[in-house]
Amino acid sequence: MVRKQTAARINVVDLFCGVGGLTKGLTNAGLNVVAGIDVDPDCEYPFTANNRAAFHLRDVAELDCSFVQSLFPEDGVRVLAGCAPCQPFSRYGRGAANRRSRWSLLQDFARIAGEVRPDVITMENVPEVLQHEVFDEFVLSLQSADYSVQHNVLYCPEFGVPQQRKRLVLLASRFGPIQMPKPTYAPLNFKTVRDTIGELPKISAGESDPRDGIHRACKLSDINLKRISASTPGGTWRDWPEELRAECHRADSGETYPSVYGRMHWDAPAPTVTTQFFGFGNGRFGHPEQNRAISLREGAMIQSFPKGYKFHAPRQRLSAQRLGKLIGNAVPVKLGEAIGRAIKKHLSQQGLCR
């Protein structure tokens, strides 16, 4: 039986919360995120400094469901949200052994959902998860527990995220059919790189903005400075003079990797932000006109984090590699906001939230 609810707050626990991208989006949509849980201690400061929610440093794989239950207030609608780390399903998660060992994270999400039995569940992941049996098992477990389940691959520019990212989103409700988020942007008004980072102060490779330590760009070697100087938005390393090409690209096998050492277009959404976005050679992450890769702040804003989002304590300095991973692995804030609006609309139609 579904618990009888009166109009109340929508309370959320965010599993695998990371630095708080999903939490910030859900909060922007009017949901009350009460707690986030993650195994990474570097996530605690950004999560709590930018969101009014408690952070719990715990491994979801070892999480006791009674603890999750205790995080929810006694009154209100209960939502369990999360994004199990996607590397086991992504093309970037190399190695079958690694993928098998990480599938259990989605199974742990299902275990917690099955025991906590929240009113609504949302899960976000890479589209490749659809190809794996573990996802089918996850959906079946929810349906067997009397949840109405919907899922679809969403194109992030349609929700105000300025990057060509595609993500699988699942919604499940014990109150009946729940609709997926509806696009709010069309190609003619997609948010672009210029819209997002065009007004940030100019910096050079290896420099940072003295007013914002996150707006810093990695150093470039002399050869890479020459390469980016020879690059144009939309071009590839094939456009360079022969002497600037890397040895691996001169080989026949290198011809299949044109999407590296590229510049972004000003007037289009950015490529999908990865955990290596701060490196010029790691994809099309060259600034549209400045001779450097995009900065950490620019990557965060392309992930639709607010300009002032804090990622480390005032006297702490995390490496670019560490910050890149935290930012690149985050749920884009605007996608989280769209998910939150869909949940709120569903519950409002049921007369279950205020």
Coordinates of C-alpha atoms in Angstrom, one line a residue:
M1 CA 0.0 0.0 0.0
V2 CA 1.2 3.5 -0.8
R3 CA 1.4 5.7 2.3
K4 CA -1.3 8.3 2.5
Q5 CA 0.2 11.8 2.1
T6 CA -1.0 15.3 2.6
A7 CA 0.5 18.3 0.9
A8 CA 4.0 18.5 2.3
R9 CA 7.6 19.2 1.5
I10 CA 9.5 17.0 -0.9
N11 CA 12.5 15.7 1.0
V12 CA 15.5 14.2 -0.8
V13 CA 18.5 12.0 0.1
D14 CA 21.1 12.2 -2.6
L15 CA 23.3 9.0 -2.9
F16 CA 26.7 9.4 -4.7
C17 CA 26.1 13.1 -4.3
G18 CA 29.6 14.2 -5.3
V19 CA 30.2 18.0 -5.2
G20 CA 26.4 18.6 -5.3
G21 CA 25.4 19.1 -9.0
L22 CA 22.2 17.1 -8.7
T23 CA 21.5 18.5 -5.2
K24 CA 21.9 22.1 -6.4
G25 CA 19.6 21.5 -9.4
L26 CA 16.9 19.8 -7.2
T27 CA 17.1 22.6 -4.7
N28 CA 16.7 25.2 -7.5
A29 CA 13.5 23.3 -8.5
G30 CA 12.1 23.7 -5.0
L31 CA 12.9 20.3 -3.5
N32 CA 14.3 20.0 0.0
V33 CA 17.6 18.0 -0.1
V34 CA 18.2 16.9 3.5
A35 CA 21.4 14.9 3.0
G36 CA 24.1 13.8 0.5
I37 CA 26.2 10.6 0.8
D38 CA 29.5 10.0 -0.9
V39 CA 32.7 8.1 -0.2
D40 CA 35.0 10.9 -1.4
P41 CA 36.1 13.3 1.4
D42 CA 36.9 16.0 -1.1
C43 CA 33.2 16.3 -1.9
E44 CA 32.3 17.4 1.6
Y45 CA 33.3 21.1 1.4
P46 CA 31.7 21.9 -2.0
F47 CA 28.6 20.0 -1.1
T48 CA 28.0 21.7 2.2
A49 CA 29.4 25.2 1.3
N50 CA 26.9 25.5 -1.6
N51 CA 23.9 23.6 -0.4
R52 CA 21.9 23.6 2.8
A53 CA 22.2 19.9 3.4
A54 CA 24.2 17.6 5.5
F55 CA 27.1 15.5 4.0
H56 CA 27.8 12.0 5.2
L57 CA 31.1 10.4 4.3
R58 CA 30.0 6.8 3.7
D59 CA 30.4 4.1 1.2
V60 CA 27.0 3.4 -0.4
A61 CA 28.1 -0.2 -0.9
E62 CA 28.3 -0.6 2.9
L63 CA 25.3 1.6 3.7
D64 CA 22.7 0.3 6.2
C65 CA 19.3 1.1 5.0
S66 CA 18.1 2.1 8.4
F67 CA 20.6 5.0 8.3
V68 CA 19.1 6.2 5.1
Q69 CA 15.6 5.9 6.6
S70 CA 16.7 8.1 9.6
L71 CA 17.8 10.9 7.3
F72 CA 14.2 11.6 6.1
P73 CA 12.0 13.8 8.2
E74 CA 8.9 12.0 9.6
D75 CA 6.6 14.1 7.4
G76 CA 6.7 14.8 3.7
V77 CA 7.3 13.0 0.5
R78 CA 10.5 11.0 0.3
V79 CA 12.7 11.0 -2.8
L80 CA 15.8 8.9 -3.2
A81 CA 18.1 10.3 -5.8
G82 CA 21.5 9.5 -7.1
C83 CA 24.0 8.8 -9.9
A84 CA 26.0 5.6 -9.4
P85 CA 29.5 6.2 -10.8
C86 CA 29.2 5.6 -14.5
Q87 CA 32.7 4.4 -15.4
P88 CA 31.7 0.7 -15.5
F89 CA 29.2 1.4 -18.3
S90 CA 31.0 4.2 -20.2
R91 CA 33.3 3.6 -23.1
Y92 CA 36.0 5.3 -20.9
G93 CA 35.7 2.4 -18.3
R94 CA 38.3 0.1 -19.9
G95 CA 38.5 -3.5 -18.9
A96 CA 35.8 -6.2 -18.4
A97 CA 37.1 -7.0 -14.9
N98 CA 36.8 -3.3 -13.9
R99 CA 33.2 -3.1 -15.3
R100 CA 32.1 -6.3 -13.5
S101 CA 33.5 -5.1 -10.1
R102 CA 31.7 -1.8 -10.4
W103 CA 28.2 -3.0 -11.5
S104 CA 27.4 -3.7 -7.8
L105 CA 27.1 0.1 -7.2
L106 CA 23.8 0.1 -9.2
Q107 CA 22.8 -3.0 -7.4
D108 CA 23.4 -1.3 -4.1
F109 CA 21.2 1.6 -5.2
A110 CA 18.5 -1.0 -6.0
R111 CA 19.0 -2.6 -2.6
I112 CA 18.6 0.6 -0.7
A113 CA 15.6 1.7 -2.8
G114 CA 14.0 -1.7 -2.1
E115 CA 14.4 -1.5 1.7
V116 CA 13.8 2.2 2.2
R117 CA 10.8 2.3 -0.3
P118 CA 10.8 6.0 -0.9
D119 CA 7.9 7.6 -2.7
V120 CA 9.9 8.7 -5.7
I121 CA 13.2 7.5 -7.1
T122 CA 15.4 9.2 -9.7
M123 CA 18.6 7.8 -11.1
E124 CA 21.0 9.4 -13.7
N125 CA 23.7 7.7 -15.6
V126 CA 25.4 7.3 -19.0
P127 CA 23.3 6.0 -21.9
E128 CA 25.5 2.9 -22.2
V129 CA 24.0 1.5 -19.0
L130 CA 21.0 0.5 -21.1
Q131 CA 23.0 -2.2 -22.8
H132 CA 23.7 -4.0 -19.6
E133 CA 21.6 -6.6 -17.8
V134 CA 22.1 -5.0 -14.5
F135 CA 20.0 -2.0 -15.6
D136 CA 17.2 -4.3 -16.7
E137 CA 17.3 -6.0 -13.3
F138 CA 17.2 -2.6 -11.6
V139 CA 14.0 -1.6 -13.5
L140 CA 12.4 -5.0 -12.8
S141 CA 13.1 -4.7 -9.1
L142 CA 11.3 -1.3 -9.0
Q143 CA 8.4 -2.5 -11.0
S144 CA 8.1 -5.6 -8.8
A145 CA 7.9 -3.2 -5.8
D146 CA 4.9 -1.4 -7.4
Y147 CA 6.7 1.6 -8.8
S148 CA 5.7 3.1 -12.1
V149 CA 9.0 3.5 -14.0
Q150 CA 10.0 5.8 -16.9
H151 CA 13.4 6.3 -18.4
N152 CA 14.9 8.0 -21.4
V153 CA 18.1 9.4 -22.8
L154 CA 18.0 13.2 -22.5
Y155 CA 20.0 15.6 -24.6
C156 CA 21.4 18.2 -22.1
P157 CA 21.3 21.3 -24.4
E158 CA 17.5 20.9 -24.5
F159 CA 17.5 21.7 -20.7
G160 CA 19.8 24.6 -20.7
V161 CA 23.1 22.8 -20.3
P162 CA 25.7 24.3 -22.7
Q163 CA 27.3 21.0 -23.7
Q164 CA 26.5 18.2 -26.1
R165 CA 26.0 15.7 -23.2
K166 CA 23.5 12.8 -23.3
R167 CA 22.4 11.2 -20.1
L168 CA 20.1 8.4 -19.1
V169 CA 17.5 9.6 -16.6
L170 CA 15.1 7.3 -14.7
L171 CA 12.1 8.3 -12.7
A172 CA 10.0 6.0 -10.6
S173 CA 6.9 6.7 -8.5
R174 CA 4.7 4.8 -6.1
F175 CA 1.9 7.2 -6.9
G176 CA 1.4 6.3 -10.6
P177 CA 2.8 7.2 -14.0
I178 CA 5.4 9.9 -13.9
Q179 CA 6.4 11.9 -16.9
M180 CA 10.0 12.6 -18.0
P181 CA 11.3 16.2 -18.1
K182 CA 10.1 18.1 -21.1
P183 CA 12.7 20.1 -23.2
T184 CA 12.8 23.8 -22.5
Y185 CA 15.3 24.7 -25.2
A186 CA 15.4 24.2 -29.0
P187 CA 18.5 24.2 -31.3
L188 CA 18.0 27.9 -32.2
N189 CA 18.3 28.9 -28.5
F190 CA 20.7 26.3 -27.1
K191 CA 23.0 27.9 -24.5
T192 CA 26.4 28.3 -26.1
V193 CA 30.0 28.5 -25.0
R194 CA 29.9 32.3 -25.6
D195 CA 26.8 32.6 -23.5
T196 CA 28.4 30.7 -20.7
I197 CA 32.1 31.7 -20.4
G198 CA 32.4 34.6 -22.8
E199 CA 32.6 37.3 -20.1
L200 CA 35.2 35.6 -17.9
P201 CA 38.5 37.4 -17.5
K202 CA 41.2 36.5 -20.0
I203 CA 44.0 34.3 -18.7
S204 CA 47.0 32.6 -20.3
A205 CA 48.0 29.0 -20.1
G206 CA 49.5 28.4 -16.7
E207 CA 47.8 31.4 -15.1
S208 CA 44.9 32.0 -12.9
D209 CA 42.5 34.8 -12.1
P210 CA 43.7 36.4 -8.9
R211 CA 40.0 36.9 -7.9
D212 CA 39.0 33.3 -8.6
G213 CA 41.5 30.5 -8.0
I214 CA 39.3 28.0 -9.9
H215 CA 39.6 30.1 -13.0
R216 CA 43.0 28.7 -13.8
A217 CA 44.4 27.1 -16.9
C218 CA 47.0 24.4 -17.1
K219 CA 50.4 25.1 -18.5
L220 CA 51.2 24.2 -22.1
S221 CA 54.5 22.9 -23.4
D222 CA 56.1 25.0 -26.2
I223 CA 55.0 22.5 -28.8
N224 CA 51.4 22.6 -27.6
L225 CA 51.4 26.4 -27.6
K226 CA 52.4 26.2 -31.2
R227 CA 49.7 23.6 -31.8
I228 CA 46.8 25.6 -30.3
S229 CA 48.0 28.7 -32.1
A230 CA 47.6 26.7 -35.3
S231 CA 44.1 25.5 -34.3
T232 CA 40.8 26.9 -35.3
P233 CA 37.3 26.2 -33.9
G234 CA 36.0 23.0 -35.4
G235 CA 39.4 22.1 -36.9
T236 CA 41.6 19.2 -36.0
W237 CA 45.3 18.3 -35.8
R238 CA 45.1 17.4 -39.5
D239 CA 45.1 21.1 -40.2
W240 CA 48.5 21.6 -38.6
P241 CA 51.8 21.8 -40.4
E242 CA 53.5 18.3 -40.5
E243 CA 56.1 19.3 -38.0
L244 CA 53.5 20.0 -35.3
R245 CA 51.8 16.6 -35.5
A246 CA 52.4 14.0 -32.8
E247 CA 54.1 10.8 -33.8
C248 CA 51.0 8.8 -32.8
H249 CA 48.9 10.8 -35.3
R250 CA 51.4 10.3 -38.1
A251 CA 50.8 6.5 -37.8
D252 CA 47.9 5.0 -39.7
S253 CA 46.2 4.2 -36.4
G254 CA 46.2 7.9 -35.4
E255 CA 43.9 8.8 -38.3
T256 CA 40.9 7.5 -36.4
Y257 CA 41.4 10.0 -33.5
P258 CA 40.6 13.5 -34.9
S259 CA 38.6 14.7 -31.9
V260 CA 41.6 15.7 -29.8
Y261 CA 43.7 18.9 -29.8
G262 CA 40.6 20.9 -30.9
R263 CA 39.1 24.3 -30.1
M264 CA 35.5 24.8 -29.0
H265 CA 33.1 26.9 -31.1
W266 CA 32.0 30.1 -29.4
D267 CA 28.4 29.9 -30.8
A268 CA 27.5 26.3 -30.1
P269 CA 27.3 24.1 -27.0
A270 CA 30.6 22.7 -25.9
P271 CA 31.6 19.0 -26.3
T272 CA 30.8 16.7 -23.4
V273 CA 32.8 17.6 -20.4
T274 CA 35.0 14.7 -19.2
T275 CA 37.2 14.5 -16.1
Q276 CA 40.1 15.5 -18.3
F277 CA 38.6 18.7 -19.8
F278 CA 41.4 20.9 -18.5
G279 CA 43.9 19.4 -20.9
F280 CA 44.2 20.7 -24.4
G281 CA 45.2 17.2 -25.8
N282 CA 42.3 15.4 -24.1
G283 CA 39.5 16.4 -26.5
R284 CA 38.1 19.5 -28.0
F285 CA 38.7 21.5 -24.9
G286 CA 40.8 24.3 -26.4
H287 CA 39.4 27.8 -25.6
P288 CA 37.7 29.3 -28.7
E289 CA 40.2 32.1 -29.1
Q290 CA 42.7 32.2 -26.2
N291 CA 45.7 29.9 -26.6
R292 CA 45.0 27.5 -23.7
A293 CA 42.6 24.7 -22.7
I294 CA 39.5 25.9 -20.8
S295 CA 40.0 26.6 -17.2
L296 CA 38.5 24.7 -14.3
R297 CA 36.0 27.4 -13.7
E298 CA 35.0 27.4 -17.3
G299 CA 34.5 23.6 -17.2
A300 CA 32.3 24.0 -14.1
M301 CA 30.2 26.6 -15.8
I302 CA 29.8 24.5 -18.8
Q303 CA 28.5 21.8 -16.4
S304 CA 26.0 24.6 -15.5
F305 CA 27.4 25.2 -12.0
P306 CA 26.8 28.9 -10.9
K307 CA 29.9 31.1 -11.5
G308 CA 30.6 31.4 -7.7
Y309 CA 30.2 27.7 -6.8
K310 CA 32.9 26.8 -4.3
F311 CA 34.9 23.7 -4.9
H312 CA 37.5 23.8 -2.1
A313 CA 38.1 25.5 1.2
P314 CA 39.7 29.0 1.2
R315 CA 43.1 27.8 2.2
Q316 CA 43.0 24.4 0.4
R317 CA 44.4 24.0 -3.1
L318 CA 43.4 20.8 -5.0
S319 CA 45.3 19.7 -8.1
A320 CA 43.8 20.3 -11.5
Q321 CA 43.5 16.5 -11.9
R322 CA 41.5 16.3 -8.6
L323 CA 39.2 19.2 -9.4
G324 CA 38.7 18.0 -13.0
K325 CA 37.5 14.7 -11.7
L326 CA 35.1 16.3 -9.2
I327 CA 33.7 18.7 -11.8
G328 CA 33.6 16.2 -14.8
N329 CA 31.8 13.5 -12.8
A330 CA 29.1 15.9 -11.5
V331 CA 25.5 15.9 -12.7
P332 CA 25.0 19.1 -14.6
V333 CA 23.0 21.5 -12.4
K334 CA 20.5 22.4 -15.1
L335 CA 19.7 18.7 -15.8
G336 CA 19.2 18.2 -12.1
E337 CA 16.8 21.2 -12.1
A338 CA 14.8 19.7 -14.9
I339 CA 14.5 16.4 -13.0
G340 CA 13.4 18.3 -10.0
R341 CA 10.7 20.2 -11.9
A342 CA 9.4 16.9 -13.3
I343 CA 9.2 15.3 -9.8
K344 CA 7.5 18.4 -8.4
K345 CA 5.0 18.6 -11.3
H346 CA 4.1 14.9 -10.8
L347 CA 3.6 15.3 -7.1
S348 CA 1.6 18.5 -7.5
Q349 CA -0.8 16.7 -9.9
Q350 CA -1.3 14.2 -7.1
G351 CA -1.9 16.9 -4.6
L352 CA 1.0 15.7 -2.6
C353 CA 3.3 18.6 -2.3
R354 CA 3.3 22.3 -1.6

